[in-house]
Tab-separated table of C-alpha atoms in Angstrom:
chain	number	residue	atom	x	y	z
G	1	UNK	CA	-3.041	-1.372	-17.994
G	2	UNK	CA	-2.806	0.185	-14.520
G	3	UNK	CA	-5.959	2.235	-15.142
G	4	UNK	CA	-7.810	-0.818	-16.398
G	5	UNK	CA	-6.788	-2.906	-13.384
G	6	UNK	CA	-7.944	-0.172	-11.003
G	7	UNK	CA	-11.310	-0.206	-12.777
G	8	UNK	CA	-11.563	-4.002	-12.603
G	9	UNK	CA	-10.620	-4.155	-8.914
G	10	UNK	CA	-12.004	-0.985	-7.279
G	11	UNK	CA	-11.359	0.088	-3.701
G	12	UNK	CA	-13.813	-1.875	-1.520
G	13	UNK	CA	-16.655	-0.393	0.490
G	14	UNK	CA	-16.705	0.094	4.255
G	15	UNK	CA	-18.940	-2.952	4.610
G	16	UNK	CA	-16.547	-5.171	2.633
G	17	UNK	CA	-13.515	-4.033	4.604
G	18	UNK	CA	-15.107	-4.504	8.022
G	19	UNK	CA	-16.786	-7.830	7.300
G	20	UNK	CA	-13.443	-9.293	6.232
G	21	UNK	CA	-11.512	-7.845	9.200
G	22	UNK	CA	-9.842	-10.785	10.992
G	23	UNK	CA	-10.531	-11.072	14.722
G	24	UNK	CA	-6.816	-10.937	15.595
G	25	UNK	CA	-6.559	-7.517	13.932
G	26	UNK	CA	-9.598	-6.304	15.870
G	27	UNK	CA	-7.858	-7.386	19.074
G	28	UNK	CA	-4.525	-5.792	18.157
G	29	UNK	CA	-5.977	-2.541	16.770
G	30	UNK	CA	-9.720	-1.818	16.644
G	31	UNK	CA	-13.005	-2.949	15.138
G	32	UNK	CA	-12.810	-0.018	12.694
G	33	UNK	CA	-9.364	-0.839	11.277
G	34	UNK	CA	-9.419	-0.174	7.539
G	35	UNK	CA	-5.839	-0.430	6.284
G	36	UNK	CA	-2.201	-0.797	7.353
G	37	UNK	CA	0.157	1.797	5.888
G	38	UNK	CA	3.848	2.068	5.130
G	39	UNK	CA	6.155	3.598	2.534
G	40	UNK	CA	8.823	1.962	0.436
G	41	UNK	CA	11.584	3.201	-1.833
G	42	UNK	CA	12.677	2.517	-5.407
G	43	UNK	CA	16.189	3.080	-6.732
G	44	UNK	CA	16.900	5.493	-9.577
G	45	UNK	CA	20.038	6.813	-11.193
G	46	UNK	CA	21.357	10.056	-9.672
G	47	UNK	CA	20.020	13.094	-11.584
G	48	UNK	CA	22.697	15.338	-13.074
G	49	UNK	CA	20.855	18.548	-12.095
G	50	UNK	CA	21.859	19.396	-8.477
G	51	UNK	CA	18.443	20.784	-7.519
G	52	UNK	CA	16.646	17.693	-8.796
G	53	UNK	CA	19.241	15.395	-7.246
G	54	UNK	CA	18.628	16.998	-3.846
G	55	UNK	CA	14.902	16.176	-3.919
G	56	UNK	CA	15.627	12.635	-5.116
G	57	UNK	CA	18.072	11.758	-2.311
G	58	UNK	CA	17.124	10.425	1.098
G	59	UNK	CA	19.447	10.401	4.088
G	60	UNK	CA	17.101	7.772	5.566
G	61	UNK	CA	17.270	5.343	2.635
G	62	UNK	CA	20.840	6.396	1.719
G	63	UNK	CA	20.291	6.536	-2.040
G	64	UNK	CA	18.572	8.393	-4.890
G	65	UNK	CA	15.130	7.273	-5.910
G	66	UNK	CA	11.389	7.447	-5.506
G	67	UNK	CA	8.992	6.845	-2.644
G	68	UNK	CA	5.526	5.269	-2.700
G	69	UNK	CA	2.821	4.948	-0.055
G	70	UNK	CA	1.262	1.504	0.108
G	71	UNK	CA	-1.618	-0.025	2.020
G	72	UNK	CA	-2.571	-3.570	2.966
G	73	UNK	CA	-6.094	-4.499	3.996
G	74	UNK	CA	-6.188	-6.503	7.247
G	75	UNK	CA	-7.618	-9.490	5.365
G	76	UNK	CA	-4.316	-9.795	3.489
G	77	UNK	CA	-5.132	-8.009	0.237
G	78	UNK	CA	-2.659	-5.432	-1.163
G	79	UNK	CA	-5.211	-2.685	-1.540
G	80	UNK	CA	-3.634	0.665	-2.329
G	81	UNK	CA	-0.622	2.528	-3.606
G	82	UNK	CA	0.080	6.157	-4.321
G	83	UNK	CA	1.957	7.541	-7.263
G	84	UNK	CA	5.745	7.362	-7.008
G	85	UNK	CA	7.176	10.669	-5.759
G	86	UNK	CA	10.737	11.934	-5.206
G	87	UNK	CA	12.137	10.055	-2.250
G	88	UNK	CA	12.512	13.172	-0.091
G	89	UNK	CA	8.724	13.673	0.166
G	90	UNK	CA	7.438	13.585	3.738
G	91	UNK	CA	4.911	11.067	5.023
G	92	UNK	CA	2.197	13.697	5.652
G	93	UNK	CA	2.631	15.147	2.158
G	94	UNK	CA	2.589	11.818	0.336
G	95	UNK	CA	-0.533	10.849	2.293
G	96	UNK	CA	-2.260	14.070	1.288
G	97	UNK	CA	-1.162	13.769	-2.349
G	98	UNK	CA	-2.355	10.143	-2.527
G	99	UNK	CA	-5.953	11.141	-1.629
G	100	UNK	CA	-6.288	7.913	0.348
G	101	UNK	CA	-8.656	9.525	2.829
G	102	UNK	CA	-11.125	10.181	0.007
G	103	UNK	CA	-11.382	6.421	-0.552
G	104	UNK	CA	-11.848	5.495	3.114
G	105	UNK	CA	-14.918	5.818	5.301
G	106	UNK	CA	-15.535	8.251	8.145
G	107	UNK	CA	-14.293	7.032	11.551
G	108	UNK	CA	-11.844	4.660	9.890
G	109	UNK	CA	-8.760	3.657	11.832
G	110	UNK	CA	-5.432	3.273	10.050
G	111	UNK	CA	-2.321	1.582	11.423
G	112	UNK	CA	1.322	2.484	10.908
G	113	UNK	CA	4.675	2.695	12.652
G	114	UNK	CA	5.173	5.507	15.179
G	115	UNK	CA	7.339	7.540	12.757
G	116	UNK	CA	4.360	7.966	10.403
G	117	UNK	CA	3.227	11.356	11.706
G	118	UNK	CA	-0.186	11.868	10.113
G	119	UNK	CA	-2.479	11.748	13.155
G	120	UNK	CA	-3.489	15.434	13.062
G	121	UNK	CA	-4.043	15.208	9.318
G	122	UNK	CA	-6.410	12.241	9.760
G	123	UNK	CA	-8.219	13.742	12.725
G	124	UNK	CA	-9.193	16.694	10.536
G	125	UNK	CA	-11.266	14.322	8.351
G	126	UNK	CA	-12.700	12.291	11.260
G	127	UNK	CA	-10.241	9.423	10.966
G	128	UNK	CA	-7.499	8.207	13.251
G	129	UNK	CA	-4.238	6.274	13.208
G	130	UNK	CA	-3.086	3.667	15.686
G	131	UNK	CA	0.579	3.628	16.652
G	132	UNK	CA	2.609	1.309	18.863
G	133	UNK	CA	2.963	2.626	22.440
G	134	UNK	CA	5.246	5.639	22.845
G	135	UNK	CA	7.606	6.282	25.745
G	136	UNK	CA	6.963	9.354	27.871
G	137	UNK	CA	9.761	11.879	28.286
G	138	UNK	CA	10.633	10.609	31.772
G	139	UNK	CA	10.114	6.938	30.936
G	140	UNK	CA	13.207	4.736	30.806
G	141	UNK	CA	11.574	1.627	29.373
G	142	UNK	CA	8.205	0.282	28.305
G	143	UNK	CA	5.909	-1.301	30.849
G	144	UNK	CA	5.156	-5.031	30.347
G	145	UNK	CA	1.716	-4.086	29.042
G	146	UNK	CA	3.168	-1.595	26.545
G	147	UNK	CA	5.759	-4.127	25.372
G	148	UNK	CA	3.045	-6.722	24.794
G	149	UNK	CA	0.920	-4.192	22.916
G	150	UNK	CA	3.831	-3.175	20.691
G	151	UNK	CA	4.608	-6.817	19.965
G	152	UNK	CA	0.999	-7.570	19.010
G	153	UNK	CA	0.946	-4.670	16.581
G	154	UNK	CA	4.359	-5.372	15.030
G	155	UNK	CA	3.338	-8.975	14.343
G	156	UNK	CA	0.474	-7.662	12.211
G	157	UNK	CA	2.181	-4.615	10.689
G	158	UNK	CA	5.052	-6.755	9.369
G	159	UNK	CA	2.734	-7.977	6.613
G	160	UNK	CA	2.907	-4.569	4.905
G	161	UNK	CA	6.666	-5.008	4.628
G	162	UNK	CA	6.083	-8.516	3.288
G	163	UNK	CA	3.800	-7.020	0.634
G	164	UNK	CA	6.551	-4.665	-0.517
G	165	UNK	CA	9.070	-7.512	-0.400
G	166	UNK	CA	6.890	-9.698	-2.610
G	167	UNK	CA	6.443	-6.864	-5.086
G	168	UNK	CA	10.169	-6.209	-5.324
G	169	UNK	CA	10.816	-9.826	-6.268
G	170	UNK	CA	9.626	-8.791	-9.713
G	171	UNK	CA	12.583	-7.653	-11.800
G	172	UNK	CA	10.700	-4.545	-12.911
G	173	UNK	CA	10.666	-3.177	-9.333
G	174	UNK	CA	13.899	-4.607	-7.997
G	175	UNK	CA	16.157	-2.682	-10.351
G	176	UNK	CA	17.804	0.740	-10.476
G	177	UNK	CA	15.710	2.811	-12.855
G	178	UNK	CA	17.203	5.097	-15.517
G	179	UNK	CA	15.842	8.628	-15.402
G	180	UNK	CA	14.185	8.474	-18.816
G	181	UNK	CA	11.880	5.706	-17.552
G	182	UNK	CA	10.843	7.017	-14.133
G	183	UNK	CA	7.511	8.212	-15.520
G	184	UNK	CA	6.550	4.528	-15.835
G	185	UNK	CA	7.200	3.664	-12.189
G	186	UNK	CA	3.767	4.519	-10.805
G	187	UNK	CA	1.877	2.442	-13.368
G	188	UNK	CA	4.269	-0.487	-13.037
G	189	UNK	CA	3.962	-0.423	-9.247
G	190	UNK	CA	0.159	-0.487	-9.542
G	191	UNK	CA	0.211	-3.391	-12.012
G	192	UNK	CA	2.518	-5.450	-9.798
G	193	UNK	CA	0.336	-4.762	-6.747
G	194	UNK	CA	-2.714	-6.090	-8.535
G	195	UNK	CA	-0.685	-9.003	-9.844
G	196	UNK	CA	0.458	-10.287	-6.467
G	197	UNK	CA	-3.160	-10.477	-5.330
G	198	UNK	CA	-3.419	-13.488	-7.636
G	199	UNK	CA	0.026	-14.818	-6.748
G	200	UNK	CA	-0.074	-15.542	-3.027
G	201	UNK	CA	-1.781	-14.248	0.133
G	202	UNK	CA	0.020	-11.753	2.351
G	203	UNK	CA	0.066	-12.894	5.947
G	204	UNK	CA	-0.877	-16.183	7.593
G	205	UNK	CA	-3.357	-18.336	5.744
G	206	UNK	CA	-5.002	-21.722	5.983
G	207	UNK	CA	-5.981	-24.049	3.156
G	208	UNK	CA	-9.690	-24.641	2.887
G	209	UNK	CA	-11.501	-27.626	1.457
G	210	UNK	CA	-11.745	-25.768	-1.868
G	211	UNK	CA	-7.980	-25.929	-2.287
G	212	UNK	CA	-7.415	-22.168	-2.065
G	213	UNK	CA	-6.316	-20.202	0.951
G	214	UNK	CA	-8.746	-18.451	3.259
G	215	UNK	CA	-7.149	-15.124	2.363
G	216	UNK	CA	-7.610	-15.790	-1.342
G	217	UNK	CA	-11.290	-16.433	-0.650
G	218	UNK	CA	-11.517	-13.083	1.132
G	219	UNK	CA	-9.797	-11.377	-1.794
G	220	UNK	CA	-12.397	-12.794	-4.181
G	221	UNK	CA	-15.138	-11.336	-2.019
G	222	UNK	CA	-13.411	-7.951	-1.926
G	223	UNK	CA	-13.390	-7.628	-5.703
G	224	UNK	CA	-17.040	-8.720	-5.995
G	225	UNK	CA	-16.432	-11.956	-7.937
């Protein structure tokens, strides 16, 4: 089913992404913003093999499990997810393994939190990533301008976390997975991502005279209906 859904709702073109880019995202990031990125975790039972258990444990998430890279288009559409990998995988490696850059257009800008260290990796393929302002080594606190910039970005980037939160409301993703079923996680994650596109918009929306939200209208245009 996951393969079929990916075929039905393919990754949109550069023109589709940019023509549906909301003005507030242009102001907060850039006119070439393609996607907002983040990773999320999924619980699994602790493997009995010590070497496998080590790769499946994260000191950051404080449990055993898997990790998936997800992307939200600025228009509010959940647009991408990687396969589910052992939770210890690094952000640069999961980005490379996901082959996301092969789907995006040259000169695309991506957005993520400052801990997502993939800038050099993206620059090598003529793309870039936009982070919140960083403090300099001798800087005690952010300037008012930097604080305002960070606030503008966080107000937009929070919608990626909302996407993951909506997905985990489904019982299939909000559980602790037994090891004999972890091979199903990637396909289930993909199916749920496609499913929530029809459930509710991610991010602020307004109701149009047609009775559907503006973001739902954008989603229909993205999938060429």
